[in-house]
JSON list of C-alpha atoms in Angstrom, two decimals:
[
{"chain": "A", "resi": 28, "resn": "MET", "atom": "CA", "xyz": [12.98, 2.16, 2.30]},
{"chain": "A", "resi": 29, "resn": "ASP", "atom": "CA", "xyz": [14.82, 0.23, 5.01]},
{"chain": "A", "resi": 30, "resn": "ALA", "atom": "CA", "xyz": [15.74, 3.49, 6.75]},
{"chain": "A", "resi": 31, "resn": "TYR", "atom": "CA", "xyz": [12.11, 4.67, 6.68]},
{"chain": "A", "resi": 32, "resn": "ILE", "atom": "CA", "xyz": [10.87, 1.42, 8.18]},
{"chain": "A", "resi": 33, "resn": "SER", "atom": "CA", "xyz": [13.60, 1.22, 10.82]},
{"chain": "A", "resi": 34, "resn": "ALA", "atom": "CA", "xyz": [12.77, 4.77, 11.98]},
{"chain": "A", "resi": 35, "resn": "GLN", "atom": "CA", "xyz": [9.29, 3.61, 13.07]},
{"chain": "A", "resi": 36, "resn": "PRO", "atom": "CA", "xyz": [8.31, 2.03, 16.41]},
{"chain": "A", "resi": 37, "resn": "GLU", "atom": "CA", "xyz": [9.07, -1.70, 16.55]},
{"chain": "A", "resi": 38, "resn": "ALA", "atom": "CA", "xyz": [5.44, -2.85, 16.29]},
{"chain": "A", "resi": 39, "resn": "THR", "atom": "CA", "xyz": [4.89, -0.58, 13.30]},
{"chain": "A", "resi": 40, "resn": "GLN", "atom": "CA", "xyz": [8.08, -1.86, 11.68]},
{"chain": "A", "resi": 41, "resn": "ARG", "atom": "CA", "xyz": [6.66, -5.39, 11.71]},
{"chain": "A", "resi": 42, "resn": "VAL", "atom": "CA", "xyz": [3.49, -4.18, 9.98]},
{"chain": "A", "resi": 43, "resn": "LEU", "atom": "CA", "xyz": [5.45, -2.21, 7.39]},
{"chain": "A", "resi": 44, "resn": "HIS", "atom": "CA", "xyz": [7.72, -5.17, 6.61]},
{"chain": "A", "resi": 45, "resn": "GLU", "atom": "CA", "xyz": [4.66, -7.37, 6.10]},
{"chain": "A", "resi": 46, "resn": "ILE", "atom": "CA", "xyz": [2.97, -4.77, 3.88]},
{"chain": "A", "resi": 47, "resn": "ARG", "atom": "CA", "xyz": [6.15, -4.49, 1.83]},
{"chain": "A", "resi": 48, "resn": "ARG", "atom": "CA", "xyz": [6.35, -8.28, 1.46]},
{"chain": "A", "resi": 49, "resn": "THR", "atom": "CA", "xyz": [2.63, -8.49, 0.64]},
{"chain": "A", "resi": 50, "resn": "ILE", "atom": "CA", "xyz": [2.86, -5.87, -2.09]},
{"chain": "A", "resi": 51, "resn": "HIS", "atom": "CA", "xyz": [5.95, -7.44, -3.65]},
{"chain": "A", "resi": 52, "resn": "ALA", "atom": "CA", "xyz": [4.15, -10.81, -3.73]},
{"chain": "A", "resi": 53, "resn": "ALA", "atom": "CA", "xyz": [1.17, -9.17, -5.46]},
{"chain": "A", "resi": 54, "resn": "VAL", "atom": "CA", "xyz": [3.34, -7.22, -7.92]},
{"chain": "A", "resi": 55, "resn": "PRO", "atom": "CA", "xyz": [6.19, -9.55, -8.97]},
{"chain": "A", "resi": 56, "resn": "GLY", "atom": "CA", "xyz": [9.30, -7.78, -10.19]},
{"chain": "A", "resi": 57, "resn": "ALA", "atom": "CA", "xyz": [8.27, -4.46, -8.66]},
{"chain": "A", "resi": 58, "resn": "GLY", "atom": "CA", "xyz": [10.89, -1.95, -7.65]},
{"chain": "A", "resi": 59, "resn": "GLU", "atom": "CA", "xyz": [10.89, 0.34, -4.66]},
{"chain": "A", "resi": 60, "resn": "MET", "atom": "CA", "xyz": [11.97, 3.81, -3.72]},
{"chain": "A", "resi": 61, "resn": "ILE", "atom": "CA", "xyz": [11.13, 6.65, -1.38]},
{"chain": "A", "resi": 62, "resn": "SER", "atom": "CA", "xyz": [8.95, 9.29, -3.02]},
{"chain": "A", "resi": 63, "resn": "TYR", "atom": "CA", "xyz": [7.27, 12.18, -1.23]},
{"chain": "A", "resi": 64, "resn": "GLY", "atom": "CA", "xyz": [9.14, 10.91, 1.85]},
{"chain": "A", "resi": 65, "resn": "ILE", "atom": "CA", "xyz": [7.28, 7.58, 1.99]},
{"chain": "A", "resi": 66, "resn": "PRO", "atom": "CA", "xyz": [7.80, 4.04, 0.68]},
{"chain": "A", "resi": 67, "resn": "THR", "atom": "CA", "xyz": [6.77, 3.67, -2.94]},
{"chain": "A", "resi": 68, "resn": "ILE", "atom": "CA", "xyz": [6.43, 0.48, -4.96]},
{"chain": "A", "resi": 69, "resn": "THR", "atom": "CA", "xyz": [7.19, 0.97, -8.65]},
{"chain": "A", "resi": 70, "resn": "MET", "atom": "CA", "xyz": [6.77, -0.90, -11.90]},
{"chain": "A", "resi": 71, "resn": "GLY", "atom": "CA", "xyz": [8.66, 0.07, -15.02]},
{"chain": "A", "resi": 72, "resn": "GLY", "atom": "CA", "xyz": [9.88, 3.24, -13.32]},
{"chain": "A", "resi": 73, "resn": "HIS", "atom": "CA", "xyz": [6.35, 4.43, -12.50]},
{"chain": "A", "resi": 74, "resn": "TYR", "atom": "CA", "xyz": [4.73, 4.42, -9.07]},
{"chain": "A", "resi": 75, "resn": "VAL", "atom": "CA", "xyz": [2.16, 1.73, -8.35]},
{"chain": "A", "resi": 76, "resn": "VAL", "atom": "CA", "xyz": [1.38, 2.17, -4.67]},
{"chain": "A", "resi": 77, "resn": "TYR", "atom": "CA", "xyz": [2.60, 4.23, -1.73]},
{"chain": "A", "resi": 78, "resn": "PHE", "atom": "CA", "xyz": [2.32, 3.32, 1.94]},
{"chain": "A", "resi": 79, "resn": "ALA", "atom": "CA", "xyz": [3.14, 5.28, 5.07]},
{"chain": "A", "resi": 80, "resn": "ALA", "atom": "CA", "xyz": [3.19, 4.91, 8.84]},
{"chain": "A", "resi": 81, "resn": "TRP", "atom": "CA", "xyz": [1.33, 7.31, 11.08]},
{"chain": "A", "resi": 82, "resn": "VAL", "atom": "CA", "xyz": [0.92, 7.28, 14.86]},
{"chain": "A", "resi": 83, "resn": "HIS", "atom": "CA", "xyz": [-2.33, 5.30, 14.86]},
{"chain": "A", "resi": 84, "resn": "HIS", "atom": "CA", "xyz": [-2.64, 3.89, 11.35]},
{"chain": "A", "resi": 85, "resn": "ILE", "atom": "CA", "xyz": [-0.97, 2.85, 8.12]},
{"chain": "A", "resi": 86, "resn": "SER", "atom": "CA", "xyz": [-2.05, 4.63, 4.95]},
{"chain": "A", "resi": 87, "resn": "VAL", "atom": "CA", "xyz": [-2.00, 3.12, 1.47]},
{"chain": "A", "resi": 88, "resn": "TYR", "atom": "CA", "xyz": [-2.36, 5.35, -1.59]},
{"chain": "A", "resi": 89, "resn": "PRO", "atom": "CA", "xyz": [-3.98, 5.63, -4.14]},
{"chain": "A", "resi": 90, "resn": "VAL", "atom": "CA", "xyz": [-7.31, 3.80, -4.07]},
{"chain": "A", "resi": 91, "resn": "PRO", "atom": "CA", "xyz": [-7.96, 1.59, -7.12]},
{"chain": "A", "resi": 92, "resn": "ARG", "atom": "CA", "xyz": [-10.92, 2.52, -9.30]},
{"chain": "A", "resi": 93, "resn": "GLY", "atom": "CA", "xyz": [-13.41, 0.59, -11.38]},
{"chain": "A", "resi": 94, "resn": "ASP", "atom": "CA", "xyz": [-13.84, -2.63, -9.39]},
{"chain": "A", "resi": 95, "resn": "GLU", "atom": "CA", "xyz": [-17.13, -2.40, -7.50]},
{"chain": "A", "resi": 96, "resn": "GLY", "atom": "CA", "xyz": [-16.50, -5.56, -5.48]},
{"chain": "A", "resi": 97, "resn": "LEU", "atom": "CA", "xyz": [-13.14, -4.28, -4.34]},
{"chain": "A", "resi": 98, "resn": "ALA", "atom": "CA", "xyz": [-14.63, -0.85, -3.64]},
{"chain": "A", "resi": 99, "resn": "THR", "atom": "CA", "xyz": [-17.11, -2.47, -1.26]},
{"chain": "A", "resi": 100, "resn": "GLU", "atom": "CA", "xyz": [-14.29, -4.25, 0.59]},
{"chain": "A", "resi": 101, "resn": "LEU", "atom": "CA", "xyz": [-12.31, -1.01, 0.81]},
{"chain": "A", "resi": 102, "resn": "ALA", "atom": "CA", "xyz": [-15.20, 1.17, 2.02]},
{"chain": "A", "resi": 103, "resn": "PRO", "atom": "CA", "xyz": [-14.48, 0.75, 5.76]},
{"chain": "A", "resi": 104, "resn": "TYR", "atom": "CA", "xyz": [-10.90, 1.94, 5.23]},
{"chain": "A", "resi": 105, "resn": "LEU", "atom": "CA", "xyz": [-11.54, 4.80, 2.79]},
{"chain": "A", "resi": 106, "resn": "SER", "atom": "CA", "xyz": [-10.38, 8.22, 3.95]},
{"chain": "A", "resi": 107, "resn": "GLY", "atom": "CA", "xyz": [-10.87, 11.03, 1.48]},
{"chain": "A", "resi": 108, "resn": "LYS", "atom": "CA", "xyz": [-10.71, 10.40, -2.26]},
{"chain": "A", "resi": 109, "resn": "GLY", "atom": "CA", "xyz": [-7.48, 8.51, -2.52]},
{"chain": "A", "resi": 110, "resn": "THR", "atom": "CA", "xyz": [-6.36, 7.15, 0.83]},
{"chain": "A", "resi": 111, "resn": "LEU", "atom": "CA", "xyz": [-6.92, 3.91, 2.68]},
{"chain": "A", "resi": 112, "resn": "LYS", "atom": "CA", "xyz": [-6.32, 4.00, 6.45]},
{"chain": "A", "resi": 113, "resn": "PHE", "atom": "CA", "xyz": [-5.68, 0.79, 8.34]},
{"chain": "A", "resi": 114, "resn": "PRO", "atom": "CA", "xyz": [-5.77, 1.30, 12.13]},
{"chain": "A", "resi": 115, "resn": "LEU", "atom": "CA", "xyz": [-2.77, -0.17, 13.92]},
{"chain": "A", "resi": 116, "resn": "ALA", "atom": "CA", "xyz": [-5.01, -1.18, 16.84]},
{"chain": "A", "resi": 117, "resn": "LYS", "atom": "CA", "xyz": [-6.89, -3.65, 14.60]},
{"chain": "A", "resi": 118, "resn": "PRO", "atom": "CA", "xyz": [-5.68, -6.61, 12.52]},
{"chain": "A", "resi": 119, "resn": "ILE", "atom": "CA", "xyz": [-4.20, -5.38, 9.25]},
{"chain": "A", "resi": 120, "resn": "PRO", "atom": "CA", "xyz": [-6.01, -6.95, 6.24]},
{"chain": "A", "resi": 121, "resn": "TYR", "atom": "CA", "xyz": [-2.89, -7.94, 4.31]},
{"chain": "A", "resi": 122, "resn": "SER", "atom": "CA", "xyz": [-4.89, -9.93, 1.75]},
{"chain": "A", "resi": 123, "resn": "LEU", "atom": "CA", "xyz": [-6.92, -6.81, 0.99]},
{"chain": "A", "resi": 124, "resn": "ILE", "atom": "CA", "xyz": [-3.71, -4.79, 0.59]},
{"chain": "A", "resi": 125, "resn": "ALA", "atom": "CA", "xyz": [-2.51, -7.47, -1.86]},
{"chain": "A", "resi": 126, "resn": "LYS", "atom": "CA", "xyz": [-5.71, -7.02, -3.88]},
{"chain": "A", "resi": 127, "resn": "VAL", "atom": "CA", "xyz": [-5.20, -3.25, -3.89]},
{"chain": "A", "resi": 128, "resn": "ALA", "atom": "CA", "xyz": [-1.61, -3.59, -5.09]},
{"chain": "A", "resi": 129, "resn": "ALA", "atom": "CA", "xyz": [-2.55, -6.09, -7.81]},
{"chain": "A", "resi": 130, "resn": "GLN", "atom": "CA", "xyz": [-5.40, -3.89, -9.04]},
{"chain": "A", "resi": 131, "resn": "LEU", "atom": "CA", "xyz": [-3.20, -0.78, -9.08]},
{"chain": "A", "resi": 132, "resn": "ALA", "atom": "CA", "xyz": [-0.51, -2.70, -10.99]},
{"chain": "A", "resi": 133, "resn": "ALA", "atom": "CA", "xyz": [-3.12, -3.82, -13.54]},
{"chain": "A", "resi": 134, "resn": "GLU", "atom": "CA", "xyz": [-4.32, -0.22, -13.91]},
{"chain": "A", "resi": 135, "resn": "LYS", "atom": "CA", "xyz": [-0.74, 0.96, -14.39]},
{"chain": "A", "resi": 136, "resn": "LYS", "atom": "CA", "xyz": [-0.16, -1.66, -17.11]},
{"chain": "A", "resi": 137, "resn": "MET", "atom": "CA", "xyz": [-3.29, -0.44, -18.92]},
{"chain": "A", "resi": 138, "resn": "GLU", "atom": "CA", "xyz": [-1.97, 3.15, -18.84]},
{"chain": "A", "resi": 139, "resn": "ASN", "atom": "CA", "xyz": [1.39, 2.24, -20.36]}
]
């Protein structure tokens, strides 16, 4: 994951490091790997959340389901069925990303 982050422009690296830290704080004990060529946070050997840098935005995948309040907060960032896009030109809502990671971790625990 370090190599992926360090390959990005410096400003994007700062955002990616903060997203990584934010997700780990929301999902204590999580692991990490590169899957599908992008950073992946894991729990118990299963993916929880992916994130990726693009030229103009950061994407976070997948989108949690079943929490209407969270869905309302995520609506401005929703792109397609399962992607959240956070424009790099605007402040990144790290607290919202933490909620996403925590919800996805809870969903993953329910599956296993």
